[in-house]
Each structure stands twice: as C-alpha cells, then as structure tokens.
C-alpha positions as a LaTeX table, in Angstrom:
\begin{tabular}{lrrr}
\hline
Residue & $x$ (\AA) & $y$ (\AA) & $z$ (\AA) \\
\hline
Met1 & 24.04 & 19.45 & 33.51 \\
Ala2 & 24.50 & 16.53 & 36.45 \\
Glu3 & 24.37 & 12.84 & 36.90 \\
Asn4 & 20.63 & 13.02 & 35.96 \\
Lys5 & 20.05 & 9.91 & 38.81 \\
Val6 & 16.57 & 8.71 & 38.15 \\
Val7 & 14.99 & 7.16 & 41.32 \\
Thr8 & 11.68 & 4.98 & 40.63 \\
Asp9 & 10.62 & 3.87 & 44.17 \\
Pro10 & 8.94 & 6.32 & 46.31 \\
Met11 & 10.58 & 5.55 & 49.55 \\
Glu12 & 13.95 & 6.11 & 47.79 \\
Ala13 & 12.64 & 8.87 & 45.85 \\
Ala14 & 11.46 & 10.62 & 49.88 \\
Ala15 & 14.40 & 10.08 & 51.06 \\
Glu16 & 16.86 & 11.45 & 48.12 \\
Leu17 & 14.01 & 14.83 & 48.73 \\
Ser18 & 14.26 & 15.18 & 52.23 \\
His19 & 18.09 & 14.99 & 51.97 \\
Ala20 & 18.33 & 17.64 & 48.97 \\
Val21 & 15.65 & 19.96 & 50.41 \\
Asp22 & 18.32 & 19.71 & 53.89 \\
Glu23 & 20.91 & 20.90 & 52.57 \\
Ala24 & 19.66 & 23.35 & 50.41 \\
Gly25 & 19.27 & 27.12 & 51.51 \\
Ser26 & 16.35 & 27.83 & 49.54 \\
Val27 & 13.58 & 26.20 & 47.84 \\
Val28 & 10.74 & 27.04 & 45.10 \\
Phe29 & 8.55 & 24.76 & 43.76 \\
Phe30 & 7.32 & 24.62 & 40.85 \\
Gly31 & 4.11 & 22.51 & 40.11 \\
Gly32 & 1.59 & 21.58 & 37.75 \\
Ala33 & $-1.68$ & 19.06 & 37.44 \\
Gly34 & 0.10 & 15.75 & 39.20 \\
Val35 & 0.03 & 17.24 & 42.52 \\
Ser36 & $-3.24$ & 17.37 & 42.01 \\
Thr37 & $-4.43$ & 13.88 & 40.87 \\
Ala38 & $-3.62$ & 12.31 & 44.18 \\
Ser39 & $-6.70$ & 14.64 & 45.97 \\
Gly40 & $-8.87$ & 13.14 & 43.13 \\
Ile41 & $-8.25$ & 16.18 & 40.17 \\
Pro42 & $-8.16$ & 14.70 & 37.00 \\
Asp43 & $-5.17$ & 16.04 & 35.21 \\
Phe44 & $-5.53$ & 17.39 & 31.60 \\
Arg45 & $-2.42$ & 14.69 & 29.70 \\
Ser46 & $-2.92$ & 11.42 & 30.89 \\
Pro47 & $-4.85$ & 8.26 & 29.55 \\
Asp48 & $-6.97$ & 9.59 & 32.25 \\
Gly49 & $-7.14$ & 13.19 & 32.14 \\
Leu50 & $-9.63$ & 15.22 & 30.66 \\
Tyr51 & $-7.90$ & 15.70 & 26.94 \\
Ser52 & $-9.04$ & 11.44 & 26.74 \\
Gln53 & $-12.78$ & 12.44 & 27.64 \\
Arg54 & $-15.54$ & 12.89 & 25.22 \\
Phe55 & $-16.97$ & 15.91 & 24.84 \\
Ala56 & $-19.75$ & 18.04 & 22.73 \\
Tyr57 & $-16.06$ & 20.05 & 22.33 \\
Pro58 & $-12.76$ & 19.21 & 22.91 \\
Pro59 & $-11.56$ & 20.54 & 26.50 \\
Glu60 & $-9.03$ & 23.02 & 24.82 \\
Thr61 & $-11.59$ & 24.58 & 22.63 \\
Met62 & $-13.81$ & 24.60 & 25.95 \\
Leu63 & $-11.00$ & 26.08 & 28.00 \\
Ser64 & $-10.74$ & 29.34 & 25.50 \\
His65 & $-11.47$ & 32.68 & 25.42 \\
Glu66 & $-13.40$ & 32.90 & 22.16 \\
Phe67 & $-15.51$ & 29.40 & 23.82 \\
Tyr68 & $-16.51$ & 31.91 & 26.42 \\
Glu69 & $-17.61$ & 34.59 & 24.63 \\
Thr70 & $-19.27$ & 33.27 & 22.42 \\
His71 & $-20.80$ & 29.98 & 23.95 \\
Pro72 & $-21.32$ & 31.40 & 27.78 \\
Glu73 & $-23.61$ & 28.40 & 28.75 \\
Glu74 & $-21.80$ & 25.66 & 27.80 \\
Phe75 & $-18.45$ & 26.85 & 28.80 \\
Phe76 & $-20.12$ & 27.29 & 32.88 \\
Asp77 & $-21.40$ & 23.93 & 32.58 \\
Phe78 & $-17.54$ & 23.04 & 31.93 \\
Tyr79 & $-16.51$ & 25.00 & 34.30 \\
Arg80 & $-18.84$ & 23.91 & 37.18 \\
Ser81 & $-18.95$ & 20.25 & 35.76 \\
Lys82 & $-15.08$ & 20.19 & 35.14 \\
Met83 & $-12.69$ & 22.63 & 36.95 \\
Ile84 & $-14.24$ & 23.65 & 40.04 \\
Ala85 & $-13.37$ & 20.58 & 42.56 \\
Leu86 & $-14.46$ & 22.07 & 46.15 \\
Trp87 & $-14.69$ & 18.42 & 47.81 \\
Ala88 & $-10.91$ & 18.22 & 46.99 \\
Lys89 & $-8.73$ & 18.23 & 50.40 \\
Pro90 & $-4.92$ & 18.91 & 49.97 \\
Asn91 & $-2.45$ & 15.67 & 49.35 \\
Arg92 & 0.72 & 15.15 & 51.20 \\
Ala93 & 2.65 & 17.11 & 48.63 \\
His94 & 0.60 & 19.97 & 49.41 \\
Glu95 & 1.08 & 19.53 & 52.93 \\
Lys96 & 4.86 & 19.17 & 53.48 \\
Leu97 & 5.51 & 22.46 & 50.96 \\
Ala98 & 3.04 & 23.89 & 53.59 \\
Glu99 & 5.80 & 22.77 & 56.39 \\
Leu100 & 8.60 & 23.22 & 54.36 \\
Glu101 & 7.38 & 27.28 & 54.09 \\
Ala102 & 6.97 & 27.14 & 57.88 \\
Ala103 & 10.34 & 26.22 & 58.63 \\
Gly104 & 11.58 & 28.66 & 56.22 \\
Lys105 & 13.09 & 26.24 & 53.48 \\
Val106 & 10.54 & 26.55 & 50.48 \\
Arg107 & 10.66 & 30.36 & 49.04 \\
Ala108 & 7.71 & 29.77 & 46.80 \\
Val109 & 5.47 & 27.76 & 45.36 \\
Val110 & 4.91 & 28.40 & 41.62 \\
Thr111 & 1.60 & 25.62 & 40.28 \\
Gln112 & 0.04 & 25.72 & 37.12 \\
Asn113 & $-3.14$ & 24.53 & 39.25 \\
Ile114 & $-6.65$ & 26.92 & 39.55 \\
Asp115 & $-7.64$ & 25.11 & 42.76 \\
Gly116 & $-6.04$ & 26.27 & 45.49 \\
Leu117 & $-4.83$ & 23.68 & 47.26 \\
His118 & $-1.74$ & 24.78 & 47.96 \\
Gln119 & $-3.20$ & 27.83 & 50.21 \\
Met120 & $-5.61$ & 25.69 & 51.72 \\
Ala121 & $-2.70$ & 23.28 & 52.78 \\
Gly122 & $-1.18$ & 26.38 & 54.61 \\
Ser123 & 1.29 & 27.80 & 52.02 \\
Lys124 & 1.27 & 31.61 & 52.06 \\
Asn125 & 3.18 & 32.52 & 48.80 \\
Val126 & 1.75 & 30.60 & 46.51 \\
Leu127 & 2.12 & 32.32 & 42.59 \\
Glu128 & $-0.67$ & 31.14 & 40.56 \\
Leu129 & 0.16 & 31.02 & 36.96 \\
His130 & $-2.91$ & 30.40 & 35.40 \\
Gly131 & $-4.79$ & 31.73 & 37.80 \\
Ser132 & $-7.77$ & 30.19 & 40.51 \\
Val133 & $-11.10$ & 29.44 & 40.34 \\
His134 & $-11.68$ & 30.70 & 43.84 \\
Arg135 & $-11.95$ & 34.07 & 42.49 \\
Asn136 & $-14.18$ & 35.10 & 39.53 \\
Val137 & $-14.87$ & 38.24 & 39.13 \\
Cys138 & $-17.80$ & 41.00 & 37.47 \\
Arg139 & $-16.34$ & 42.02 & 34.11 \\
Arg140 & $-18.48$ & 45.10 & 35.08 \\
Cys141 & $-17.50$ & 46.18 & 38.25 \\
Gly142 & $-14.98$ & 44.04 & 39.14 \\
His143 & $-16.80$ & 42.24 & 42.49 \\
Val144 & $-15.21$ & 39.12 & 43.05 \\
Tyr145 & $-17.38$ & 35.82 & 44.16 \\
Ser146 & $-16.31$ & 32.89 & 45.66 \\
Ala147 & $-16.51$ & 29.40 & 43.90 \\
Glu148 & $-18.98$ & 28.13 & 46.26 \\
Trp149 & $-20.85$ & 31.07 & 44.89 \\
Val150 & $-20.85$ & 30.43 & 41.53 \\
Met151 & $-21.54$ & 26.83 & 42.05 \\
Gln152 & $-24.97$ & 28.16 & 43.50 \\
Thr153 & $-25.83$ & 29.79 & 39.86 \\
Gln154 & $-27.41$ & 28.44 & 37.13 \\
Gly155 & $-26.61$ & 29.18 & 33.30 \\
Val156 & $-24.17$ & 32.24 & 33.02 \\
Pro157 & $-23.49$ & 33.69 & 36.61 \\
Val158 & $-23.87$ & 37.74 & 36.52 \\
Cys159 & $-23.08$ & 40.31 & 39.40 \\
Pro160 & $-26.53$ & 41.16 & 41.58 \\
Ser161 & $-24.73$ & 44.25 & 42.16 \\
Cys162 & $-24.42$ & 45.85 & 38.05 \\
Gly163 & $-25.51$ & 42.63 & 36.22 \\
Gly164 & $-21.92$ & 42.19 & 34.04 \\
Arg165 & $-21.64$ & 39.20 & 33.56 \\
Val166 & $-18.95$ & 37.27 & 35.70 \\
Lys167 & $-15.77$ & 35.60 & 34.07 \\
Pro168 & $-13.58$ & 33.12 & 36.36 \\
Asp169 & $-10.11$ & 34.64 & 37.21 \\
Val170 & $-8.88$ & 31.56 & 34.89 \\
Val171 & $-6.08$ & 31.90 & 32.33 \\
Leu172 & $-8.07$ & 30.58 & 29.32 \\
Tyr173 & $-6.49$ & 29.68 & 26.07 \\
Gly174 & $-6.21$ & 32.68 & 24.10 \\
Glu175 & $-5.07$ & 35.01 & 27.03 \\
Ser176 & $-1.68$ & 36.18 & 28.55 \\
Leu177 & $-0.67$ & 35.36 & 31.61 \\
Asp178 & $-0.09$ & 38.15 & 34.92 \\
Asp179 & 3.07 & 39.99 & 33.92 \\
Gly180 & 3.30 & 40.62 & 37.49 \\
Val181 & 2.98 & 37.11 & 38.46 \\
Met182 & 5.04 & 36.03 & 35.92 \\
Ala183 & 8.02 & 38.29 & 37.10 \\
Glu184 & 7.95 & 37.11 & 40.39 \\
Ser185 & 8.27 & 33.53 & 39.40 \\
Val186 & 11.21 & 34.36 & 37.13 \\
Arg187 & 12.62 & 36.42 & 40.48 \\
Ser188 & 11.89 & 33.23 & 42.62 \\
Ile189 & 13.04 & 30.95 & 41.38 \\
Ala190 & 16.41 & 32.85 & 39.49 \\
Ser191 & 17.20 & 33.01 & 43.10 \\
Cys192 & 16.52 & 29.97 & 44.94 \\
Asp193 & 19.53 & 27.22 & 45.57 \\
Leu194 & 17.35 & 23.96 & 44.64 \\
Leu195 & 14.60 & 23.66 & 42.33 \\
Val196 & 12.10 & 21.40 & 42.92 \\
Ile197 & 9.63 & 20.16 & 39.86 \\
Gly198 & 6.43 & 18.59 & 39.98 \\
Gly199 & 3.42 & 16.93 & 38.64 \\
Thr200 & 3.71 & 18.74 & 35.10 \\
Ser201 & 4.54 & 17.42 & 31.43 \\
Leu202 & 6.87 & 21.01 & 31.08 \\
Val203 & 4.74 & 21.20 & 27.87 \\
Val204 & 2.55 & 24.41 & 28.66 \\
Trp205 & 4.56 & 27.40 & 27.08 \\
Pro206 & 5.35 & 30.38 & 28.99 \\
Ala207 & 5.25 & 28.31 & 31.92 \\
Ala208 & 7.51 & 25.39 & 31.05 \\
Gly209 & 10.01 & 28.02 & 30.38 \\
Leu210 & 10.29 & 29.28 & 33.80 \\
Val211 & 12.88 & 26.59 & 34.07 \\
Arg212 & 15.81 & 28.78 & 32.09 \\
Tyr213 & 15.50 & 31.15 & 34.37 \\
Phe214 & 17.23 & 29.06 & 37.18 \\
Gln215 & 20.68 & 29.79 & 38.48 \\
Gly216 & 20.82 & 27.68 & 41.60 \\
Asp217 & 22.66 & 24.54 & 42.36 \\
Arg218 & 20.09 & 21.70 & 41.66 \\
Val219 & 17.06 & 20.80 & 39.86 \\
Ile220 & 14.84 & 17.73 & 40.78 \\
Ile221 & 12.28 & 16.56 & 38.75 \\
Cys222 & 8.66 & 14.51 & 39.72 \\
Asn223 & 6.45 & 12.94 & 38.08 \\
Leu224 & 5.12 & 9.90 & 36.45 \\
Glu225 & 6.11 & 10.25 & 33.15 \\
Pro226 & 9.42 & 11.33 & 31.63 \\
Thr227 & 9.10 & 15.16 & 30.56 \\
Pro228 & 10.87 & 16.97 & 27.88 \\
Gln229 & 13.32 & 18.48 & 30.37 \\
Asp230 & 14.83 & 15.66 & 32.05 \\
Ser231 & 17.99 & 16.14 & 31.01 \\
Leu232 & 18.62 & 19.75 & 32.86 \\
Ala233 & 17.42 & 17.77 & 36.59 \\
Asp234 & 19.77 & 16.81 & 38.52 \\
Leu235 & 17.53 & 13.86 & 40.25 \\
Val236 & 14.37 & 12.72 & 38.22 \\
Leu237 & 11.81 & 11.17 & 40.94 \\
Ala238 & 9.77 & 8.91 & 38.46 \\
Cys239 & 7.28 & 7.74 & 41.33 \\
Asp240 & 3.75 & 9.38 & 42.54 \\
Ile241 & 4.80 & 13.07 & 44.21 \\
Ala242 & 2.56 & 12.50 & 47.72 \\
Arg243 & 4.53 & 9.48 & 48.12 \\
Ala244 & 7.82 & 11.97 & 46.97 \\
Phe245 & 7.15 & 14.29 & 49.68 \\
Asp246 & 6.20 & 11.46 & 52.23 \\
Phe247 & 8.99 & 12.79 & 54.56 \\
\hline
\end{tabular}
C-alpha cells in the first residue's frame, strides 16, 4: 500500500504524527487498551496484562456473559477490582485527541476501552465499541447507575427501585457489539482522510475488521508491539502512544 515507514524514537514519532495530522482534512482515531496503559490501567495481552495474571478462573471466562449469569458474585468481584479504575486520569494521548477534536481535526474517537478516559479528557464524539463501566443498567427497569455506585455496593448489585439485577453496559464475551455504534464507527472511518490506530493489537474481532472500511489517504499505526495489520499502514510508530501524541 505504501512505504510502511517504521519509527521507534518517540520524538520523531511525535513529529511525524503532528505533520500527518496537520496535512489531513479529517482524522479518526481508533484505539485499544494500550491507550490507557500510560494511565496505569493494565491491558490484556502484554506480559504484564490481565491475561498473564493468575485468577481462580481465566479472565476470558470471568468476562463472559455466561459467567455473569452463572457466577454473578465472582463476576462482580473481578469487575470491581480489575475493570473499574476510578483513580485513573487521562494521559497525553487522551488530552491531545480532545484538543485536536476541539480544533476541528479529529472527527471521532472509536475506542475498544471501557474506562471513559477519552470523555474525561474532553473528547465529545467517542464511539465506545465495548461499552463503558460508567453505565450500569438495571435489567428490569432500565435505571442506569454509575461506576461509583457499583463500587459502593457489595456482592451482586441490585436496583434500589425495583430489585432487578444490575448489569454493566459492557460487551462481554458471547455478546454482540451495539449495531448503532458499529455503524457509526464504519461511517466515520470510511469518510476520514487519516486513520490513526493506537494501542491495539488488532486481533479482537469484529473491532479489528473496522480498518478495512477506510478509504482515505493515510493509515498510521502506533503500538509497542507489531500488529497483523502493520503492512496496511503508511507509517508505524513503534513507541509509547502517550509520547507519540506529545506534540
């Protein structure tokens, strides 16, 4: 597709990314767990990620719809301790994306993350493919509760209004992504000039398949480890994403 230039120096990466954004008419950012690791939130597949840690059940099992239904207490123990990170603050990548959106450059942020840090940094058009820990919905009456509320409960949280079980508005294994969010993500990616992909291994489907809808001029991938789709990129920034966005 292109020259597939690889940059490993963070300062050079920031300069390259800044130049590409300046030249683009519209930018969409597509990000994953690596965007939030600089904020102290563990990712999944790195050597220090959740999938490398030892639990009573594999994380993939505990993050499944079946486990939520059959082992709700264990599910919420894991959810409170590992999935909700109210202490985390946006890093430079989150902040810069919000600045670029306010300047009219970034059209949308498409994220696989559920931590809400993009919104905390100020981004407005955030498409959350996998939902958010900040929305927890009563399955009986539909009342929505915050992550702070969930953290104050014990065991399996139930709705104070109707007694129904509360479920995180998070896409669990075995559940489908929201059709509306997917459709808007496809439209955003298909219509931008520059697609910047960051902090994602591009192995989780169907999210990873969104890249194929891009019809613009340039693709930039910023990820510490190689991804299966690096060959599609014009530029690969193999460095910390927060430093690459420090411009």
